[in-house]
Every structure is written in structure tokens, then in C-alpha cells.
Amino acid sequence: MTRLLDARTSQNASIANSISIPITILSQPGLFGQIGLNVSGATGPIRTQLSGTVACQLPLLPAATTITITIVRGTALTDPVIYSSSESLNINLLGPQLFTFTASDFNIPAPASSLLVYTAFIGSNLLGTVRVGPESFNGIAYSD
């Protein structure tokens, strides 16, 4: 029988246009969410479901802009990537543009501690792109 181990949310901004955080260039993505799931009660393979949303806005001088979201199991970009996607911003839309994602991680090795950490990063290929909110990162861990 599958059972829920833990569920967490990293809510950085709950309301549209409530923040103004520049997105750094693609080679140095910025952290926008991090969660730690307690998996101490796992009796079999661990599975997680991750989801999130982040709103971005084009630079003041609109140009072709690509946003990349990367989710790792751990805390650093060098940790195992379990999800990555890139999407172009609509150059004809000057207001906020919302990106949502859903990711899964299956047959996860038992962590050294009872905490399984996931970190969400965001990058852009063009300086001047801004995170404007809302943004959140959610995770649920299951085991047999």
C-alpha cells in the first residue's frame, strides 16, 4: 500500500507582481524554491511528485528571451538533475508570463539522513529578465 510520507511548500511570493528579482544569466541560475521532505518512515522505494509556478517579465527592451527551470535532488546545480525545461517568453506580451511545471522522481536512493532535499533554480539567456511573482515550489513524498 502506498502511503504519504511528507508534503512541503516553498512559497516565495503568493501574489502577482509582489516581487521584482532580476534573473541572472543562464550560467548562474538563481534559487527560487527549496523544500526538505521527511522520508524517515519509508519502508520501500521512495517516490516524489514536485510542482511549481513562477512568473517572469521581459526586460525593458524586449528581445528573444528563454527561461530555463532546473530541479535538482540536493542543494546545488551539480547535484542530480531530476527535471529541466526551457521556454521562450512571448515577445509580444509585456506583462508577466506564468510558467508551471510538474516533475516526478522515482526509485530514489535512501538519503543519508531522513531529509530529502529538492531545489528549484531559474535562469535566463538575457540580462534584465525579472521574476515578478507569484512563485511556489511544492513536493510530496510517498513510499510503499
C-alpha positions as a Markdown table, in Angstrom:
| # | Residue | x | y | z |
|---|---|---|---|---|
| 1 | Met | 0.0 | 0.0 | 0.0 |
| 2 | Thr | 1.3 | 3.4 | -0.9 |
| 3 | Arg | 1.5 | 5.9 | 1.9 |
| 4 | Leu | 2.2 | 9.6 | 2.1 |
| 5 | Leu | 5.4 | 10.4 | 3.9 |
| 6 | Asp | 5.5 | 14.2 | 3.8 |
| 7 | Ala | 4.4 | 17.3 | 1.8 |
| 8 | Arg | 6.0 | 20.7 | 1.8 |
| 9 | Thr | 5.7 | 24.1 | 0.0 |
| 10 | Ser | 8.3 | 26.8 | -0.6 |
| 11 | Gln | 6.2 | 29.9 | -1.2 |
| 12 | Asn | 8.4 | 32.8 | -2.2 |
| 13 | Ala | 5.6 | 35.1 | -3.5 |
| 14 | Ser | 1.9 | 34.5 | -3.2 |
| 15 | Ile | 0.6 | 37.4 | -5.2 |
| 16 | Ala | 1.2 | 38.6 | -8.8 |
| 17 | Asn | 3.7 | 41.4 | -9.2 |
| 18 | Ser | 4.6 | 41.3 | -5.5 |
| 19 | Ile | 8.4 | 40.9 | -6.1 |
| 20 | Ser | 11.0 | 42.2 | -8.5 |
| 21 | Ile | 14.0 | 39.9 | -8.6 |
| 22 | Pro | 16.3 | 40.0 | -11.6 |
| 23 | Ile | 17.1 | 36.6 | -13.2 |
| 24 | Thr | 20.8 | 36.0 | -13.6 |
| 25 | Ile | 22.3 | 34.7 | -16.8 |
| 26 | Leu | 21.9 | 31.0 | -17.7 |
| 27 | Ser | 25.4 | 30.0 | -16.5 |
| 28 | Gln | 24.4 | 31.0 | -12.9 |
| 29 | Pro | 20.7 | 30.3 | -12.3 |
| 30 | Gly | 19.1 | 31.7 | -9.2 |
| 31 | Leu | 17.4 | 29.6 | -6.5 |
| 32 | Phe | 13.6 | 30.3 | -6.3 |
| 33 | Gly | 12.5 | 27.4 | -4.1 |
| 34 | Gln | 13.7 | 24.7 | -1.8 |
| 35 | Ile | 12.0 | 22.0 | 0.2 |
| 36 | Gly | 13.0 | 19.3 | 2.5 |
| 37 | Leu | 10.8 | 16.2 | 2.7 |
| 38 | Asn | 10.9 | 13.9 | 5.8 |
| 39 | Val | 11.2 | 10.4 | 4.5 |
| 40 | Ser | 12.1 | 8.7 | 7.8 |
| 41 | Gly | 9.1 | 6.3 | 7.6 |
| 42 | Ala | 9.9 | 4.9 | 4.2 |
| 43 | Thr | 9.6 | 1.1 | 4.1 |
| 44 | Gly | 10.2 | 0.7 | 0.3 |
| 45 | Pro | 11.1 | 2.7 | -2.8 |
| 46 | Ile | 10.6 | 6.4 | -2.3 |
| 47 | Arg | 8.7 | 8.4 | -5.0 |
| 48 | Thr | 8.2 | 12.2 | -5.1 |
| 49 | Gln | 5.9 | 14.5 | -7.0 |
| 50 | Leu | 7.1 | 18.0 | -7.5 |
| 51 | Ser | 5.2 | 21.0 | -8.9 |
| 52 | Gly | 5.6 | 24.8 | -9.1 |
| 53 | Thr | 4.9 | 28.0 | -10.7 |
| 54 | Val | 7.0 | 31.1 | -11.4 |
| 55 | Ala | 6.0 | 34.4 | -13.2 |
| 56 | Cys | 8.6 | 36.3 | -15.3 |
| 57 | Gln | 8.6 | 39.5 | -17.2 |
| 58 | Leu | 10.6 | 40.6 | -20.3 |
| 59 | Pro | 13.5 | 43.1 | -20.0 |
| 60 | Leu | 12.6 | 46.8 | -20.6 |
| 61 | Leu | 14.0 | 46.4 | -24.1 |
| 62 | Pro | 12.1 | 43.2 | -25.2 |
| 63 | Ala | 14.2 | 40.7 | -27.1 |
| 64 | Ala | 14.1 | 36.9 | -27.6 |
| 65 | Thr | 14.3 | 35.5 | -24.1 |
| 66 | Thr | 14.4 | 31.9 | -22.9 |
| 67 | Ile | 13.7 | 30.9 | -19.3 |
| 68 | Thr | 15.2 | 27.6 | -18.0 |
| 69 | Ile | 13.9 | 25.9 | -14.9 |
| 70 | Thr | 16.0 | 23.2 | -13.3 |
| 71 | Ile | 15.1 | 21.0 | -10.3 |
| 72 | Val | 17.8 | 19.0 | -8.5 |
| 73 | Arg | 17.7 | 16.4 | -5.8 |
| 74 | Gly | 20.0 | 18.2 | -3.4 |
| 75 | Thr | 21.0 | 21.9 | -2.9 |
| 76 | Ala | 23.5 | 22.7 | -5.7 |
| 77 | Leu | 23.3 | 22.7 | -9.5 |
| 78 | Thr | 25.9 | 20.0 | -9.5 |
| 79 | Asp | 23.5 | 17.6 | -7.7 |
| 80 | Pro | 21.4 | 15.1 | -9.8 |
| 81 | Val | 19.0 | 17.0 | -12.1 |
| 82 | Ile | 15.6 | 15.4 | -12.0 |
| 83 | Tyr | 13.8 | 18.0 | -14.2 |
| 84 | Ser | 14.8 | 20.7 | -16.6 |
| 85 | Ser | 12.7 | 22.7 | -19.1 |
| 86 | Ser | 13.3 | 25.8 | -21.3 |
| 87 | Glu | 10.6 | 28.0 | -22.6 |
| 88 | Ser | 10.7 | 31.2 | -24.7 |
| 89 | Leu | 8.9 | 34.3 | -23.4 |
| 90 | Asn | 6.3 | 35.7 | -25.7 |
| 91 | Ile | 8.0 | 38.9 | -27.0 |
| 92 | Asn | 4.6 | 40.4 | -27.8 |
| 93 | Leu | 3.4 | 40.2 | -24.2 |
| 94 | Leu | 5.0 | 42.9 | -22.0 |
| 95 | Gly | 3.2 | 41.8 | -18.8 |
| 96 | Pro | 4.0 | 38.8 | -16.5 |
| 97 | Gln | 4.2 | 35.4 | -18.1 |
| 98 | Leu | 3.5 | 32.3 | -15.9 |
| 99 | Phe | 5.4 | 29.1 | -16.1 |
| 100 | Thr | 4.2 | 26.0 | -14.4 |
| 101 | Phe | 5.8 | 22.5 | -14.1 |
| 102 | Thr | 5.2 | 19.1 | -12.7 |
| 103 | Ala | 8.1 | 16.6 | -12.1 |
| 104 | Ser | 8.5 | 13.2 | -10.7 |
| 105 | Asp | 11.4 | 11.4 | -9.1 |
| 106 | Phe | 11.2 | 7.6 | -8.7 |
| 107 | Asn | 13.2 | 4.9 | -7.0 |
| 108 | Ile | 15.2 | 7.4 | -5.0 |
| 109 | Pro | 18.1 | 6.1 | -3.1 |
| 110 | Ala | 17.6 | 6.3 | 0.7 |
| 111 | Pro | 19.2 | 9.6 | 1.8 |
| 112 | Ala | 22.0 | 9.7 | 4.4 |
| 113 | Ser | 19.6 | 11.5 | 6.8 |
| 114 | Ser | 15.8 | 11.3 | 6.9 |
| 115 | Leu | 15.5 | 14.6 | 4.9 |
| 116 | Leu | 15.2 | 14.5 | 1.1 |
| 117 | Val | 16.0 | 18.0 | -0.3 |
| 118 | Tyr | 14.9 | 19.4 | -3.7 |
| 119 | Thr | 16.0 | 22.8 | -5.0 |
| 120 | Ala | 14.4 | 24.8 | -7.9 |
| 121 | Phe | 16.6 | 27.1 | -10.0 |
| 122 | Ile | 15.7 | 29.6 | -12.7 |
| 123 | Gly | 17.9 | 31.1 | -15.4 |
| 124 | Ser | 17.6 | 33.3 | -18.4 |
| 125 | Asn | 19.6 | 33.8 | -21.6 |
| 126 | Leu | 19.2 | 37.6 | -21.4 |
| 127 | Leu | 20.0 | 40.0 | -18.6 |
| 128 | Gly | 17.1 | 42.2 | -17.5 |
| 129 | Thr | 14.5 | 39.4 | -17.2 |
| 130 | Val | 12.7 | 39.8 | -13.9 |
| 131 | Arg | 10.8 | 37.4 | -11.6 |
| 132 | Val | 7.6 | 39.2 | -10.5 |
| 133 | Gly | 5.5 | 36.6 | -8.7 |
| 134 | Pro | 3.7 | 34.5 | -7.8 |
| 135 | Glu | 6.2 | 31.7 | -7.3 |
| 136 | Ser | 6.0 | 28.5 | -5.4 |
| 137 | Phe | 7.6 | 25.1 | -5.3 |
| 138 | Asn | 5.8 | 22.0 | -3.9 |
| 139 | Gly | 6.7 | 18.5 | -3.1 |
| 140 | Ile | 5.1 | 15.2 | -1.9 |
| 141 | Ala | 7.0 | 12.1 | -0.9 |
| 142 | Tyr | 5.4 | 8.6 | -1.0 |
| 143 | Ser | 6.7 | 5.1 | -0.1 |
| 144 | Asp | 5.3 | 1.6 | 0.0 |
